[in-house]
């Protein structure tokens, strides 16, 4: 079984920074793309950033230049550094990872974390 656990959320003033972590654990052979999403109250979940296994990154227009996604493959952990935070960034942040298990005949499967709350006060 595979688990994703996000951490690092909290309350921060506008203009401040937070670093989120997404740690994968369990029977993991390999992790491919990992994406960060967020969902604000009353809004649909939206993509924020993505990082491939090789380190290629992609960002939503709303966060480009302010957020940085990175990964430590040895630790099965992906980070989201969020700078210059705005009140519009307030949301629950989720990570999603494509994981290959260790069992024979395992297939790539997407897993979600439980989310971490980010609140930016203006």
PDB file of C-alpha atoms in Angstrom:
ATOM      1  CA  UNK A   1       0.000   0.000   0.000  1.00  0.00           C
ATOM      2  CA  UNK A   2       1.117   3.543  -0.733  1.00  0.00           C
ATOM      3  CA  UNK A   3       0.433   6.657   1.290  1.00  0.00           C
ATOM      4  CA  UNK A   4       0.992  10.314   0.494  1.00  0.00           C
ATOM      5  CA  UNK A   5       1.164  12.740   3.378  1.00  0.00           C
ATOM      6  CA  UNK A   6       1.222  16.496   2.911  1.00  0.00           C
ATOM      7  CA  UNK A   7       2.550  18.807   5.590  1.00  0.00           C
ATOM      8  CA  UNK A   8       3.699  22.377   6.048  1.00  0.00           C
ATOM      9  CA  UNK A   9       0.430  24.228   5.720  1.00  0.00           C
ATOM     10  CA  UNK A  10      -0.654  26.929   8.097  1.00  0.00           C
ATOM     11  CA  UNK A  11      -1.613  30.557   8.546  1.00  0.00           C
ATOM     12  CA  UNK A  12       0.614  33.213   7.010  1.00  0.00           C
ATOM     13  CA  UNK A  13       0.295  36.899   6.235  1.00  0.00           C
ATOM     14  CA  UNK A  14       0.115  38.131   2.673  1.00  0.00           C
ATOM     15  CA  UNK A  15       3.591  38.414   1.241  1.00  0.00           C
ATOM     16  CA  UNK A  16       4.887  35.597   3.385  1.00  0.00           C
ATOM     17  CA  UNK A  17       6.150  32.137   2.515  1.00  0.00           C
ATOM     18  CA  UNK A  18       5.389  28.523   3.245  1.00  0.00           C
ATOM     19  CA  UNK A  19       6.962  25.272   2.140  1.00  0.00           C
ATOM     20  CA  UNK A  20       4.735  22.271   1.676  1.00  0.00           C
ATOM     21  CA  UNK A  21       5.993  18.705   1.638  1.00  0.00           C
ATOM     22  CA  UNK A  22       4.472  15.617   0.089  1.00  0.00           C
ATOM     23  CA  UNK A  23       6.039  12.437   1.405  1.00  0.00           C
ATOM     24  CA  UNK A  24       5.307   9.070  -0.143  1.00  0.00           C
ATOM     25  CA  UNK A  25       5.674   5.862   1.811  1.00  0.00           C
ATOM     26  CA  UNK A  26       4.882   2.204   1.408  1.00  0.00           C
ATOM     27  CA  UNK A  27       5.705  -0.407  -1.203  1.00  0.00           C
ATOM     28  CA  UNK A  28       7.168   1.932  -3.803  1.00  0.00           C
ATOM     29  CA  UNK A  29       9.312   0.935  -6.725  1.00  0.00           C
ATOM     30  CA  UNK A  30       9.260   4.250  -8.543  1.00  0.00           C
ATOM     31  CA  UNK A  31       7.472   7.603  -8.586  1.00  0.00           C
ATOM     32  CA  UNK A  32       6.786   9.357 -11.860  1.00  0.00           C
ATOM     33  CA  UNK A  33       5.004  12.712 -12.150  1.00  0.00           C
ATOM     34  CA  UNK A  34       3.937  14.452  -8.956  1.00  0.00           C
ATOM     35  CA  UNK A  35       1.445  17.287  -9.068  1.00  0.00           C
ATOM     36  CA  UNK A  36       0.163  19.824  -6.583  1.00  0.00           C
ATOM     37  CA  UNK A  37      -3.466  20.868  -6.653  1.00  0.00           C
ATOM     38  CA  UNK A  38      -5.509  23.216  -4.519  1.00  0.00           C
ATOM     39  CA  UNK A  39      -9.149  23.676  -3.742  1.00  0.00           C
ATOM     40  CA  UNK A  40     -10.613  26.829  -2.266  1.00  0.00           C
ATOM     41  CA  UNK A  41     -14.071  26.852  -0.630  1.00  0.00           C
ATOM     42  CA  UNK A  42     -16.797  26.803  -3.245  1.00  0.00           C
ATOM     43  CA  UNK A  43     -14.341  26.299  -6.098  1.00  0.00           C
ATOM     44  CA  UNK A  44     -13.187  23.366  -8.155  1.00  0.00           C
ATOM     45  CA  UNK A  45      -9.862  21.719  -7.507  1.00  0.00           C
ATOM     46  CA  UNK A  46      -7.213  23.239  -9.746  1.00  0.00           C
ATOM     47  CA  UNK A  47      -3.739  22.278 -10.795  1.00  0.00           C
ATOM     48  CA  UNK A  48      -0.930  24.340  -9.301  1.00  0.00           C
ATOM     49  CA  UNK A  49       2.367  22.731 -10.266  1.00  0.00           C
ATOM     50  CA  UNK A  50       3.838  19.547 -11.636  1.00  0.00           C
ATOM     51  CA  UNK A  51       7.264  17.962 -11.581  1.00  0.00           C
ATOM     52  CA  UNK A  52       8.361  14.957 -13.602  1.00  0.00           C
ATOM     53  CA  UNK A  53      10.709  12.274 -12.392  1.00  0.00           C
ATOM     54  CA  UNK A  54      13.480  13.959 -14.317  1.00  0.00           C
ATOM     55  CA  UNK A  55      12.791  17.321 -12.733  1.00  0.00           C
ATOM     56  CA  UNK A  56      10.921  19.114 -15.491  1.00  0.00           C
ATOM     57  CA  UNK A  57       8.419  21.524 -13.972  1.00  0.00           C
ATOM     58  CA  UNK A  58       5.230  23.231 -15.024  1.00  0.00           C
ATOM     59  CA  UNK A  59       3.161  25.847 -13.211  1.00  0.00           C
ATOM     60  CA  UNK A  60      -0.275  27.378 -13.359  1.00  0.00           C
ATOM     61  CA  UNK A  61      -0.218  30.958 -14.585  1.00  0.00           C
ATOM     62  CA  UNK A  62      -1.546  32.194 -11.238  1.00  0.00           C
ATOM     63  CA  UNK A  63       1.506  30.943  -9.328  1.00  0.00           C
ATOM     64  CA  UNK A  64       4.273  31.192 -11.915  1.00  0.00           C
ATOM     65  CA  UNK A  65       7.223  33.117 -10.548  1.00  0.00           C
ATOM     66  CA  UNK A  66       6.045  32.754  -6.941  1.00  0.00           C
ATOM     67  CA  UNK A  67       5.896  28.988  -6.395  1.00  0.00           C
ATOM     68  CA  UNK A  68       8.697  26.486  -6.919  1.00  0.00           C
ATOM     69  CA  UNK A  69       8.247  22.728  -7.009  1.00  0.00           C
ATOM     70  CA  UNK A  70      11.161  20.390  -6.352  1.00  0.00           C
ATOM     71  CA  UNK A  71      11.727  16.783  -5.412  1.00  0.00           C
ATOM     72  CA  UNK A  72      14.118  14.570  -3.528  1.00  0.00           C
ATOM     73  CA  UNK A  73      13.847  11.171  -5.189  1.00  0.00           C
ATOM     74  CA  UNK A  74      15.960   9.519  -2.516  1.00  0.00           C
ATOM     75  CA  UNK A  75      13.414  10.568   0.110  1.00  0.00           C
ATOM     76  CA  UNK A  76      10.324  10.059  -2.086  1.00  0.00           C
ATOM     77  CA  UNK A  77       9.373  13.610  -1.212  1.00  0.00           C
ATOM     78  CA  UNK A  78       8.204  16.558  -3.269  1.00  0.00           C
ATOM     79  CA  UNK A  79       8.203  20.135  -2.054  1.00  0.00           C
ATOM     80  CA  UNK A  80       6.235  23.230  -2.970  1.00  0.00           C
ATOM     81  CA  UNK A  81       7.932  26.455  -1.966  1.00  0.00           C
ATOM     82  CA  UNK A  82       5.346  29.221  -1.943  1.00  0.00           C
ATOM     83  CA  UNK A  83       6.572  32.818  -1.810  1.00  0.00           C
ATOM     84  CA  UNK A  84       4.822  36.173  -2.068  1.00  0.00           C
ATOM     85  CA  UNK A  85       1.621  34.547  -0.934  1.00  0.00           C
ATOM     86  CA  UNK A  86      -1.686  36.253  -1.647  1.00  0.00           C
ATOM     87  CA  UNK A  87      -5.123  35.852  -0.096  1.00  0.00           C
ATOM     88  CA  UNK A  88      -6.198  34.138  -3.335  1.00  0.00           C
ATOM     89  CA  UNK A  89      -3.759  31.331  -2.516  1.00  0.00           C
ATOM     90  CA  UNK A  90      -5.894  30.305   0.455  1.00  0.00           C
ATOM     91  CA  UNK A  91      -6.986  26.729  -0.147  1.00  0.00           C
ATOM     92  CA  UNK A  92      -6.454  23.117   0.796  1.00  0.00           C
ATOM     93  CA  UNK A  93      -3.389  21.895  -1.059  1.00  0.00           C
ATOM     94  CA  UNK A  94      -3.165  18.307  -2.256  1.00  0.00           C
ATOM     95  CA  UNK A  95      -0.445  16.303  -3.927  1.00  0.00           C
ATOM     96  CA  UNK A  96      -0.994  13.534  -6.422  1.00  0.00           C
ATOM     97  CA  UNK A  97       1.686  11.080  -7.460  1.00  0.00           C
ATOM     98  CA  UNK A  98       1.994   8.381 -10.100  1.00  0.00           C
ATOM     99  CA  UNK A  99       3.476   5.425  -8.277  1.00  0.00           C
ATOM    100  CA  UNK A 100       4.697   2.020  -9.349  1.00  0.00           C
ATOM    101  CA  UNK A 101       4.448  -0.567  -6.615  1.00  0.00           C
ATOM    102  CA  UNK A 102       6.926  -3.276  -5.782  1.00  0.00           C
ATOM    103  CA  UNK A 103       4.644  -6.201  -6.392  1.00  0.00           C
ATOM    104  CA  UNK A 104       5.127  -8.243  -9.505  1.00  0.00           C
ATOM    105  CA  UNK A 105       2.901  -6.997 -12.351  1.00  0.00           C
ATOM    106  CA  UNK A 106       2.268  -3.699 -10.569  1.00  0.00           C
ATOM    107  CA  UNK A 107       0.906  -0.876 -12.688  1.00  0.00           C
ATOM    108  CA  UNK A 108       1.326   2.856 -12.443  1.00  0.00           C
ATOM    109  CA  UNK A 109      -1.334   4.121 -10.073  1.00  0.00           C
ATOM    110  CA  UNK A 110      -2.244   7.640  -9.017  1.00  0.00           C
ATOM    111  CA  UNK A 111      -2.483   8.382  -5.305  1.00  0.00           C
ATOM    112  CA  UNK A 112      -3.732  11.474  -3.506  1.00  0.00           C
ATOM    113  CA  UNK A 113      -2.731  12.870  -0.174  1.00  0.00           C
ATOM    114  CA  UNK A 114      -5.234  14.040   2.427  1.00  0.00           C
ATOM    115  CA  UNK A 115      -4.484  17.725   1.919  1.00  0.00           C
ATOM    116  CA  UNK A 116      -3.017  20.514   4.006  1.00  0.00           C
ATOM    117  CA  UNK A 117      -4.701  23.843   4.698  1.00  0.00           C
ATOM    118  CA  UNK A 118      -3.010  27.067   3.636  1.00  0.00           C
ATOM    119  CA  UNK A 119      -4.570  30.293   4.835  1.00  0.00           C
ATOM    120  CA  UNK A 120      -3.211  33.656   3.777  1.00  0.00           C
ATOM    121  CA  UNK A 121      -4.430  36.656   5.719  1.00  0.00           C
ATOM    122  CA  UNK A 122      -4.541  40.053   4.050  1.00  0.00           C
TER     123      UNK A 122
END
